[in-house]
Coordinates of C-alpha atoms in Angstrom, one line a residue:
Chain A
M13 CA -79.9 119.7 -99.8
T14 CA -81.2 119.6 -103.3
S15 CA -83.6 122.0 -105.0
T16 CA -85.0 122.3 -108.4
A17 CA -86.0 125.5 -110.2
G18 CA -89.6 126.4 -109.6
V19 CA -90.1 124.2 -106.6
A20 CA -89.7 125.8 -103.2
P21 CA -86.7 124.4 -101.4
V22 CA -87.9 122.2 -98.6
P23 CA -85.4 121.3 -96.0
V24 CA -85.6 117.6 -95.5
A25 CA -83.2 115.1 -94.0
D26 CA -81.2 113.5 -96.8
P27 CA -82.6 109.9 -96.9
V28 CA -79.6 108.5 -98.8
P29 CA -76.4 108.3 -96.7
D30 CA -73.6 110.1 -98.5
L31 CA -70.7 107.6 -98.7
T32 CA -68.1 110.2 -99.4
E33 CA -68.9 112.0 -96.1
D34 CA -67.5 111.0 -92.8
P35 CA -68.6 107.6 -91.5
P36 CA -71.1 107.5 -88.7
R37 CA -70.0 108.3 -85.2
G38 CA -69.4 104.7 -84.0
R39 CA -66.9 104.1 -86.8
R40 CA -65.2 107.4 -86.2
L41 CA -64.4 106.3 -82.7
T42 CA -63.1 103.0 -84.0
G43 CA -60.4 104.9 -85.8
Y44 CA -59.2 106.4 -82.5
W45 CA -59.2 103.0 -80.8
L46 CA -57.2 101.4 -83.6
I47 CA -54.5 104.0 -83.6
L48 CA -54.4 104.6 -79.9
P49 CA -51.9 101.8 -78.9
A50 CA -49.4 102.9 -81.6
A51 CA -49.9 106.5 -80.8
I52 CA -49.3 105.9 -77.1
W53 CA -46.1 104.0 -77.8
L54 CA -44.7 106.6 -80.2
G55 CA -45.8 109.4 -77.8
L56 CA -44.1 107.8 -74.8
F57 CA -41.0 106.5 -76.5
F58 CA -40.4 108.9 -79.4
V59 CA -42.0 112.3 -78.5
V60 CA -41.4 112.4 -74.7
P61 CA -37.8 111.3 -75.0
F62 CA -37.1 114.5 -77.0
Y63 CA -38.2 116.5 -74.1
S64 CA -35.9 114.5 -71.8
L65 CA -33.1 115.0 -74.3
I66 CA -33.6 118.8 -74.3
S67 CA -33.7 118.9 -70.5
T68 CA -30.6 116.8 -70.3
S69 CA -28.9 119.3 -72.6
L70 CA -29.6 122.0 -70.1
Y71 CA -28.3 120.2 -67.0
D72 CA -25.5 121.5 -64.9
P73 CA -22.4 120.0 -66.6
N74 CA -20.7 119.4 -63.3
G75 CA -23.0 116.5 -62.5
S76 CA -22.4 112.9 -63.6
V77 CA -24.4 109.7 -64.0
L78 CA -23.3 108.6 -60.6
T79 CA -24.0 111.7 -58.6
G80 CA -27.0 112.8 -60.7
Y81 CA -27.6 116.0 -62.6
E82 CA -29.2 119.2 -61.6
M83 CA -31.4 121.3 -63.9
T84 CA -29.8 124.7 -64.0
W85 CA -30.8 125.9 -67.5
H86 CA -27.2 125.8 -68.4
V87 CA -27.5 127.1 -72.0
A88 CA -23.7 127.5 -72.2
N89 CA -23.7 123.7 -72.7
F90 CA -24.6 124.4 -76.3
V91 CA -22.0 127.1 -76.8
D92 CA -19.3 124.8 -75.3
A93 CA -20.4 121.7 -77.2
I94 CA -20.7 123.4 -80.6
G95 CA -17.5 125.3 -80.1
Q96 CA -15.5 122.2 -79.2
Y97 CA -17.0 119.9 -81.8
K98 CA -17.6 122.3 -84.7
S99 CA -15.3 120.5 -87.1
Q100 CA -17.1 117.1 -86.4
L101 CA -20.5 118.7 -87.0
L102 CA -19.5 120.4 -90.2
R103 CA -17.7 117.2 -91.4
S104 CA -20.9 115.2 -90.8
L105 CA -23.0 117.5 -92.9
W106 CA -20.3 117.5 -95.6
Y107 CA -19.9 113.8 -95.8
A108 CA -23.6 113.1 -95.6
G109 CA -24.2 115.7 -98.4
V110 CA -21.6 114.1 -100.7
A111 CA -22.9 110.6 -100.0
T112 CA -26.4 111.8 -100.7
A113 CA -25.4 113.3 -104.0
L114 CA -23.6 110.0 -105.0
C115 CA -26.6 108.0 -103.8
L116 CA -28.9 110.2 -105.9
V117 CA -26.9 109.6 -109.1
L118 CA -26.4 105.8 -108.5
G119 CA -29.9 105.4 -107.1
Y120 CA -31.5 107.2 -110.0
V121 CA -29.9 105.0 -112.6
L122 CA -30.9 101.9 -110.8
A123 CA -34.5 103.1 -110.0
Y124 CA -34.9 104.3 -113.6
A125 CA -33.7 100.9 -115.0
I126 CA -36.1 99.0 -112.8
A127 CA -39.1 101.2 -113.5
F128 CA -38.7 101.6 -117.3
K129 CA -36.2 99.0 -118.6
A130 CA -36.4 95.9 -116.5
G131 CA -39.5 94.4 -118.1
R132 CA -40.3 91.1 -116.5
W133 CA -37.2 91.2 -114.3
K134 CA -38.7 94.2 -112.4
N135 CA -39.8 92.1 -109.3
L136 CA -36.5 90.3 -109.1
M137 CA -34.5 93.5 -109.3
L138 CA -36.6 95.1 -106.6
I139 CA -36.0 92.1 -104.3
L140 CA -32.3 92.4 -105.0
V141 CA -32.4 96.0 -104.0
I142 CA -33.7 95.0 -100.6
A143 CA -31.7 91.8 -100.2
P144 CA -28.5 93.4 -98.9
F145 CA -30.5 94.6 -95.9
F146 CA -30.7 91.0 -94.8
T147 CA -27.0 90.7 -93.9
S148 CA -25.8 92.6 -91.0
F149 CA -25.1 96.3 -91.6
L150 CA -22.0 96.0 -89.5
L151 CA -20.7 93.0 -91.4
R152 CA -21.2 94.6 -94.8
T153 CA -19.3 97.7 -93.5
L154 CA -16.5 95.5 -92.2
S155 CA -16.4 93.9 -95.7
W156 CA -15.6 97.3 -97.2
K157 CA -12.7 97.4 -94.7
L158 CA -11.4 94.2 -96.3
I159 CA -12.1 95.4 -99.9
L160 CA -10.4 98.7 -99.4
A161 CA -7.5 97.3 -97.4
D162 CA -4.0 98.6 -98.0
D163 CA -2.7 95.5 -99.7
G164 CA -6.1 94.6 -101.1
F165 CA -7.0 94.0 -104.7
V166 CA -8.6 97.4 -105.2
V167 CA -5.7 99.4 -103.9
N168 CA -3.2 97.2 -105.8
A169 CA -5.1 97.6 -109.1
L170 CA -5.3 101.3 -108.7
Q171 CA -1.6 101.5 -107.9
A172 CA -0.8 99.4 -110.9
V173 CA -2.5 101.9 -113.2
H174 CA -1.0 104.8 -111.3
V175 CA -4.3 106.3 -110.1
L176 CA -3.0 105.9 -106.6
G177 CA 0.6 106.6 -105.6
P178 CA 2.7 103.7 -104.2
D179 CA 2.1 104.8 -100.6
A180 CA -1.4 106.1 -101.0
R181 CA -4.3 104.3 -99.2
L182 CA -8.0 104.2 -99.4
L183 CA -8.8 103.0 -95.9
A184 CA -8.8 105.6 -93.2
T185 CA -9.5 108.4 -95.6
P186 CA -12.6 110.5 -96.2
F187 CA -13.0 108.6 -99.5
A188 CA -13.6 105.3 -97.5
V189 CA -16.1 106.9 -95.1
I190 CA -18.1 108.6 -97.9
A191 CA -18.0 105.3 -99.9
G192 CA -19.3 103.4 -96.9
L193 CA -22.1 105.9 -96.3
T194 CA -23.1 105.9 -100.0
Y195 CA -23.2 102.1 -100.0
N196 CA -25.1 101.7 -96.8
F197 CA -27.9 104.2 -97.5
L198 CA -28.4 103.5 -101.2
P199 CA -31.5 101.4 -100.8
F200 CA -33.2 104.3 -98.9
M201 CA -32.7 106.3 -102.1
V202 CA -33.7 103.7 -104.6
L203 CA -37.0 102.7 -103.1
P204 CA -38.7 106.1 -103.0
L205 CA -37.3 107.0 -106.4
Y206 CA -38.7 103.8 -107.9
A207 CA -42.1 104.4 -106.3
S208 CA -42.2 107.9 -107.8
L209 CA -40.9 106.9 -111.3
E210 CA -43.3 104.0 -111.4
K211 CA -46.3 106.3 -111.1
I212 CA -45.2 108.4 -114.2
D213 CA -47.5 108.0 -117.1
G214 CA -45.3 106.7 -120.0
R215 CA -47.4 108.6 -122.5
L216 CA -46.1 111.9 -121.2
I217 CA -42.6 110.9 -122.1
E218 CA -43.8 109.7 -125.5
A219 CA -45.5 113.0 -126.0
S220 CA -42.3 114.9 -125.3
S221 CA -40.5 112.9 -128.0
D222 CA -43.4 113.3 -130.4
L223 CA -42.9 117.0 -129.9
Y224 CA -39.3 116.6 -131.0
A225 CA -37.6 116.7 -127.6
S226 CA -34.4 114.8 -127.5
P227 CA -34.4 111.9 -125.0
L228 CA -32.1 114.0 -122.8
R229 CA -34.3 117.0 -123.0
G230 CA -37.4 114.9 -122.4
F231 CA -35.7 113.5 -119.3
F232 CA -34.9 116.9 -117.8
K233 CA -38.1 118.5 -118.8
V234 CA -40.6 115.7 -118.1
T235 CA -39.3 112.7 -116.2
F236 CA -37.1 114.3 -113.7
P237 CA -39.6 117.0 -112.6
L238 CA -42.3 114.4 -112.2
S239 CA -40.0 112.3 -110.0
M240 CA -39.4 115.2 -107.6
P241 CA -41.4 113.7 -104.7
G242 CA -39.2 110.6 -104.9
V243 CA -36.0 112.7 -105.1
V244 CA -37.0 114.7 -102.1
A245 CA -38.1 111.7 -100.0
G246 CA -35.0 109.7 -101.0
T247 CA -32.7 112.6 -100.3
L248 CA -34.1 113.1 -96.8
L249 CA -34.1 109.4 -96.0
T250 CA -30.4 109.2 -97.0
F251 CA -29.0 112.5 -95.8
I252 CA -30.6 112.5 -92.3
P253 CA -29.5 109.1 -91.1
A254 CA -26.1 109.5 -92.8
A255 CA -25.4 112.8 -90.9
G256 CA -25.9 111.0 -87.6
D257 CA -24.2 107.8 -88.5
Y258 CA -20.9 106.9 -86.8
I259 CA -20.4 103.3 -87.8
N260 CA -18.8 104.1 -91.2
A261 CA -16.5 106.8 -89.7
Q262 CA -15.5 104.4 -87.0
L263 CA -14.8 101.3 -89.1
L264 CA -13.6 102.8 -92.3
G265 CA -12.1 106.1 -91.2
S266 CA -9.4 107.3 -88.8
P267 CA -9.7 109.8 -85.9
N268 CA -9.4 112.4 -88.6
E269 CA -12.7 111.4 -90.1
R270 CA -14.7 111.4 -86.8
M271 CA -18.3 112.6 -87.3
V272 CA -20.7 114.1 -84.8
G273 CA -22.3 110.7 -84.2
N274 CA -18.9 109.3 -82.9
V275 CA -18.7 112.2 -80.5
I276 CA -22.2 111.9 -79.1
Q277 CA -21.8 108.2 -78.8
S278 CA -18.5 108.4 -76.8
L279 CA -19.8 111.3 -74.7
F280 CA -22.8 109.2 -73.6
T281 CA -21.2 105.8 -73.3
T282 CA -17.6 106.1 -72.3
Q283 CA -17.1 109.7 -71.0
G284 CA -20.5 109.8 -69.3
D285 CA -20.8 113.6 -70.0
Y286 CA -24.6 113.6 -70.5
A287 CA -25.1 117.3 -70.6
A288 CA -22.6 117.9 -73.4
A289 CA -23.8 114.8 -75.3
G290 CA -27.4 116.0 -75.0
A291 CA -26.5 119.5 -76.2
L292 CA -24.7 118.1 -79.2
S293 CA -27.5 115.7 -80.0
V294 CA -30.1 118.6 -79.8
S295 CA -27.9 120.8 -82.0
L296 CA -27.6 118.1 -84.6
M297 CA -31.4 117.7 -84.7
V298 CA -31.9 121.5 -84.9
I299 CA -29.5 121.8 -87.8
I300 CA -31.1 118.9 -89.6
V301 CA -34.6 120.2 -89.2
A302 CA -33.6 123.7 -90.4
A303 CA -31.8 122.2 -93.4
V304 CA -34.7 120.0 -94.3
L305 CA -37.2 122.9 -94.1
V306 CA -35.0 125.0 -96.4
Y307 CA -34.6 122.1 -98.8
V308 CA -38.2 121.1 -98.9
R309 CA -39.2 124.7 -99.5
T310 CA -36.7 125.0 -102.4
A311 CA -37.5 121.7 -103.9
G312 CA -41.2 122.6 -103.7
T313 CA -42.7 119.3 -102.6
E314 CA -45.1 119.4 -99.7
D315 CA -46.6 116.0 -99.6
L316 CA -43.8 113.8 -98.2
V317 CA -45.9 111.2 -96.6
Chain B
M4 CA -30.2 106.6 -141.1
T5 CA -32.9 104.5 -139.4
G6 CA -30.4 101.8 -138.8
L7 CA -28.1 104.2 -137.0
R8 CA -31.0 105.5 -135.0
G9 CA -32.0 101.9 -134.2
V10 CA -28.5 101.1 -132.9
R11 CA -28.6 104.3 -130.8
R12 CA -32.0 103.4 -129.4
W13 CA -30.9 99.8 -128.6
L14 CA -27.8 101.2 -126.9
G15 CA -29.9 103.8 -125.0
D16 CA -32.2 101.2 -123.7
H17 CA -29.6 98.7 -122.8
L18 CA -27.0 101.2 -121.5
I19 CA -29.3 102.3 -118.7
L20 CA -30.3 98.7 -117.9
G21 CA -26.7 97.7 -117.9
L22 CA -25.7 100.6 -115.7
G23 CA -28.5 99.8 -113.3
I24 CA -27.4 96.2 -113.1
L25 CA -23.8 97.4 -112.4
V26 CA -25.1 99.4 -109.5
L27 CA -27.0 96.3 -108.2
V28 CA -23.9 94.2 -108.6
Y29 CA -21.9 96.8 -106.6
T30 CA -24.4 96.4 -103.7
F31 CA -23.6 92.7 -103.6
V32 CA -19.8 92.9 -103.5
P33 CA -19.6 93.2 -99.7
I34 CA -22.1 90.3 -99.3
A35 CA -19.9 88.1 -101.5
V36 CA -17.0 89.0 -99.2
V37 CA -19.1 88.0 -96.1
V38 CA -20.0 84.7 -97.7
L39 CA -16.4 84.1 -98.8
M40 CA -15.0 84.8 -95.4
S41 CA -17.4 82.4 -93.8
F42 CA -15.3 79.7 -95.4
N43 CA -12.0 81.3 -94.3
D44 CA -9.7 79.4 -92.0
S45 CA -8.3 82.1 -89.8
S46 CA -6.7 79.8 -87.3
R47 CA -3.3 80.0 -88.9
S48 CA -2.9 83.7 -88.9
R49 CA -3.9 86.7 -86.8
N50 CA -4.8 88.7 -89.9
V51 CA -8.5 88.2 -90.0
Y52 CA -9.0 90.7 -92.8
R53 CA -7.4 88.4 -95.4
F54 CA -8.5 85.1 -97.0
Q55 CA -6.1 82.4 -95.8
E56 CA -7.4 79.0 -96.6
F57 CA -10.7 77.3 -97.5
T58 CA -12.4 75.5 -94.6
L59 CA -15.9 74.3 -93.6
D60 CA -15.0 74.4 -89.9
N61 CA -16.8 77.6 -89.3
W62 CA -20.0 76.1 -90.5
L63 CA -19.6 72.6 -89.1
H64 CA -18.4 73.0 -85.6
P65 CA -20.7 75.2 -83.6
G66 CA -18.6 74.3 -80.5
S67 CA -15.8 76.5 -81.9
W68 CA -18.2 79.4 -82.1
A69 CA -16.6 82.3 -80.3
N70 CA -17.3 83.0 -76.7
G71 CA -20.5 84.8 -76.2
M72 CA -21.4 85.0 -79.8
W73 CA -24.1 82.4 -79.7
D74 CA -25.7 84.0 -76.6
S75 CA -25.7 87.3 -78.5
V76 CA -27.5 85.7 -81.5
V77 CA -30.1 84.2 -79.2
L78 CA -30.7 87.5 -77.4
S79 CA -31.0 89.3 -80.8
I80 CA -33.5 86.7 -82.1
S81 CA -35.7 86.9 -79.0
I82 CA -35.7 90.7 -79.1
A83 CA -36.4 90.8 -82.8
F84 CA -39.2 88.2 -82.3
W85 CA -41.0 90.2 -79.6
A86 CA -40.4 93.5 -81.2
T87 CA -41.8 92.2 -84.5
L88 CA -44.9 90.7 -82.8
V89 CA -45.8 93.9 -80.9
A90 CA -44.8 96.3 -83.7
T91 CA -46.7 94.4 -86.4
L92 CA -49.8 94.1 -84.2
L93 CA -49.9 97.8 -83.2
G94 CA -48.8 99.0 -86.6
T95 CA -51.4 97.0 -88.5
L96 CA -54.2 98.4 -86.3
A97 CA -52.8 101.9 -86.8
A98 CA -52.6 101.4 -90.6
F99 CA -56.2 100.4 -90.7
A100 CA -57.2 103.5 -88.7
L101 CA -55.2 105.7 -91.1
V102 CA -56.5 104.3 -94.4
R103 CA -60.0 103.2 -93.5
H104 CA -61.1 105.8 -90.9
R105 CA -61.4 109.5 -91.0
F106 CA -60.7 111.3 -87.7
A107 CA -59.4 114.5 -86.4
G108 CA -55.6 114.6 -86.1
R109 CA -55.1 112.1 -88.9
S110 CA -52.5 114.2 -90.8
S111 CA -50.5 115.0 -87.7
A112 CA -50.5 111.2 -86.9
N113 CA -49.1 110.7 -90.4
L114 CA -46.3 113.1 -89.7
I115 CA -45.4 111.6 -86.3
I116 CA -45.2 108.2 -88.0
F117 CA -42.8 109.6 -90.7
L118 CA -40.5 111.3 -88.2
P119 CA -38.8 108.2 -86.7
M120 CA -37.9 107.0 -90.1
A121 CA -36.2 110.3 -90.9
S122 CA -34.6 111.0 -87.5
P123 CA -30.9 110.2 -87.1
E124 CA -30.6 107.0 -85.0
I125 CA -28.1 108.6 -82.7
V126 CA -30.7 111.3 -81.7
M127 CA -33.5 108.8 -81.1
G128 CA -31.1 106.5 -79.2
S129 CA -29.7 109.3 -77.0
S130 CA -33.2 110.8 -76.3
L131 CA -34.5 107.4 -75.2
L132 CA -31.4 107.1 -73.0
A133 CA -32.1 110.5 -71.5
L134 CA -35.6 109.5 -70.7
F135 CA -34.6 106.2 -69.1
V136 CA -31.9 107.9 -67.0
S137 CA -34.1 110.8 -65.9
S138 CA -37.0 108.5 -64.9
G139 CA -34.7 106.4 -62.8
F140 CA -34.3 103.4 -65.1
G141 CA -30.7 104.2 -65.8
G142 CA -29.5 101.2 -63.8
Q143 CA -32.0 98.8 -65.4
L144 CA -30.9 99.1 -69.0
G145 CA -31.1 95.7 -70.7
F146 CA -33.6 93.5 -72.4
W147 CA -36.7 95.6 -71.7
T148 CA -35.2 98.9 -72.7
I149 CA -33.9 97.4 -75.9
L150 CA -37.3 95.9 -76.6
I151 CA -39.1 99.2 -76.0
A152 CA -36.7 101.0 -78.4
H153 CA -37.0 98.4 -81.1
I154 CA -40.8 98.4 -81.0
M155 CA -40.6 102.2 -81.3
F156 CA -38.5 102.3 -84.5
C157 CA -40.2 99.2 -86.1
L158 CA -43.6 100.7 -85.7
S159 CA -43.2 103.4 -88.4
F160 CA -41.9 100.9 -90.9
V161 CA -44.8 98.5 -90.3
I162 CA -47.4 101.3 -90.5
V163 CA -46.0 102.6 -93.8
T164 CA -45.7 99.1 -95.3
V165 CA -49.2 98.0 -94.4
K166 CA -50.7 101.3 -95.3
A167 CA -49.3 101.0 -98.8
R168 CA -50.9 97.6 -99.2
L169 CA -54.2 98.7 -97.8
G170 CA -54.3 101.9 -99.8
G171 CA -53.9 99.8 -103.0
L172 CA -57.0 97.7 -102.2
D173 CA -60.4 98.4 -103.6
D174 CA -62.7 98.7 -100.6
N175 CA -65.7 97.9 -103.0
L176 CA -64.7 94.3 -102.4
E177 CA -65.7 94.6 -98.8
Q178 CA -68.9 96.4 -99.8
A179 CA -69.6 93.6 -102.3
A180 CA -69.2 90.9 -99.6
M181 CA -71.6 92.8 -97.4
D182 CA -74.1 93.1 -100.2
L183 CA -73.9 89.3 -100.3
Y184 CA -75.0 89.3 -96.7
A185 CA -71.6 88.8 -95.1
T186 CA -71.5 90.5 -91.7
E187 CA -68.9 93.3 -91.3
W188 CA -66.8 90.8 -89.3
Q189 CA -67.0 88.1 -92.0
A190 CA -66.2 90.6 -94.7
F191 CA -63.1 91.6 -92.8
W192 CA -61.8 88.1 -92.1
R193 CA -62.8 86.5 -95.4
V194 CA -62.0 89.3 -97.8
T195 CA -60.0 92.2 -96.5
F196 CA -57.6 90.4 -94.1
P197 CA -56.4 87.8 -96.7
L198 CA -55.7 90.6 -99.2
V199 CA -53.8 92.7 -96.7
L200 CA -51.8 89.7 -95.3
P201 CA -48.9 89.9 -97.8
G202 CA -48.4 93.5 -96.6
I203 CA -48.4 92.4 -93.0
V204 CA -46.0 89.6 -93.7
A205 CA -43.6 92.0 -95.5
A206 CA -43.9 94.4 -92.6
A207 CA -43.1 91.7 -90.1
L208 CA -40.1 90.6 -92.1
L209 CA -38.8 94.1 -92.3
S210 CA -39.3 94.6 -88.6
F211 CA -37.4 91.5 -87.8
S212 CA -34.4 92.4 -89.9
L213 CA -34.4 96.0 -88.7
S214 CA -34.5 94.9 -85.1
F215 CA -31.9 92.1 -85.5
D216 CA -29.6 94.5 -87.3
D217 CA -29.9 97.6 -85.2
F218 CA -26.7 98.8 -83.6
I219 CA -26.8 102.6 -82.8
I220 CA -30.0 102.8 -80.7
T221 CA -29.3 99.4 -79.1
N222 CA -25.8 100.3 -78.1
L223 CA -27.0 103.4 -76.2
N224 CA -29.9 101.6 -74.4
S225 CA -28.5 98.1 -73.7
G226 CA -26.7 98.3 -70.4
Q227 CA -24.7 95.1 -70.0
S228 CA -26.7 93.1 -72.6
V229 CA -24.9 92.2 -75.8
T230 CA -26.9 91.7 -79.0
F231 CA -25.4 90.2 -82.1
P232 CA -24.5 93.6 -83.8
M233 CA -22.9 94.6 -80.5
F234 CA -20.9 91.4 -80.4
V235 CA -19.7 92.1 -84.0
W236 CA -18.8 95.7 -83.0
G237 CA -16.9 94.6 -79.9
S238 CA -15.0 92.0 -81.8
A239 CA -14.2 94.4 -84.7
Q240 CA -11.8 96.1 -82.3
R241 CA -9.9 92.8 -81.7
G242 CA -10.4 90.9 -84.9
V243 CA -13.6 89.5 -86.1
P244 CA -14.0 85.7 -85.6
M245 CA -14.9 84.1 -88.9
E246 CA -18.0 82.5 -87.4
V247 CA -19.6 85.9 -87.4
N248 CA -19.7 85.7 -91.2
V249 CA -21.5 82.3 -90.9
I250 CA -24.3 84.0 -89.1
G251 CA -24.4 86.8 -91.6
T252 CA -24.5 84.4 -94.5
A253 CA -27.2 82.2 -92.9
M254 CA -29.4 85.3 -92.2
F255 CA -29.0 86.4 -95.7
L256 CA -29.9 83.0 -97.2
I257 CA -32.9 82.5 -94.9
A258 CA -34.3 86.0 -95.6
V259 CA -33.8 85.7 -99.4
T260 CA -35.4 82.3 -99.4
I261 CA -38.5 83.6 -97.6
V262 CA -38.8 86.7 -99.9
V263 CA -38.3 84.8 -103.1
S264 CA -40.7 82.0 -102.2
A265 CA -43.3 84.5 -101.1
D266 CA -42.9 86.2 -104.5
V267 CA -43.2 82.9 -106.3
A268 CA -46.3 82.0 -104.3
R269 CA -47.8 85.3 -105.2
R270 CA -47.2 84.8 -108.9
R271 CA -48.7 81.4 -108.8
Q272 CA -51.7 82.7 -107.1
A273 CA -52.1 85.5 -109.7
K274 CA -51.7 82.9 -112.5
A275 CA -54.3 80.7 -110.9
L276 CA -56.7 83.6 -110.5
A277 CA -56.2 84.6 -114.1
A278 CA -56.8 81.1 -115.4

């Protein structure tokens, strides 16, 4: 509605369609139709399963896959599962946290180099970041088993320079598991970091150096804060899957490095204890969601998507 | 003074680039090992975690390919094919809805799409298993349950990839086509679709490799079926047959060839347009 001073405002229908407004009704329905199939799929096979998982976690633990389970609201499943597997739960969070920190350092260097220093090699370097995805995750992890092997090159070299004792080993230690996690989830850190660094206006960094900030100061006062959305997204995309992973712990660790993923997996597939497995899986999810909420609140970035 | 500063500046620039390249090299070390081991003759010794002797046998004699491995590769390829097809189709439609249409519930849709990418696979896999078991499909785990799971986790990645491409497009191009008397349909097929296609292809490629490579979710929902990652996992307990590395190397080469040639084609196109 437009009105000019002096002229009485006359309510008339706006003859010019406003393009910034919502599209007409037909097109609005098109949006629903387009998203409906994907929404149904994610609803049925992502959202509904969580409900099943929660009910499984409350089943009577005396049932089995063969005889069936009864819903008895057996909340004690949680107490039992967490009590019994507390060390694996804590270890998962610890390993995933260390791996995420290492990924952040390595990933930041790589993302920064690609965004600001790579010049015409930018595209090639980005392709190379994704390329390792194309060999099997399991095969790459098995390679680390070979690289870190007891009489392998790395261990021999470290023993020669006395970093490692003559009997010390890398394989089947927390070091190997954390190294594996760091390696496997690094691309998930690099890509969001790159996306966020790429968007930074280079003039802001120049301005900081014009104002006599040292490069280091400029980095911590300008570049790093502006890359926060990437840091948050990358940290989440690394930490969350790493906390649930069991492949690295299984292939590179020993029973002393078992993580919660190993426990859930074996409860479901070999021991058939669905109630305990469900309780543990729900607990992992709850812990992760809580940690993420606290982290996102502290890091102060709301727009993740 | 300026000379010293110049040196420091050069060092600063190249130090970070150098460190970045080192990180990149590190990500390729295990791949080099996979390639190397695909030429390893392990027939002489049981120690499969050590390079024994160079041979082309693993590549040249498919007959010697370990029991069940080839079947697992075929199963993985067919699952990855169908998962990619369905996920790319549904995901592309959803991406169009999210970028080009305004409707109620759009932001919650965005959140639901982000969640599968952030959830631990073990939780997604176990909740799907809980659903299948509680709805009576516990005995029928196999091809279909794996396929359902794979479409589910590929969807988010497709939507995000296509959305990124679509979001970067200027929708005035479509308007311009329609000003030039193209129908809405023509404007879509002649203008929008070709411009979005690289995003769709990238999404499909990503889907295929995610599906082909998935272990954790598949292992929980596969019943008696054995996919390639499950074959590798199973044989990791006994000793990995070297032929497994042949598959890994071949996959890597095929994918890198596709990605690099797509990039080269894109550059040529850009050059042709600029000229």
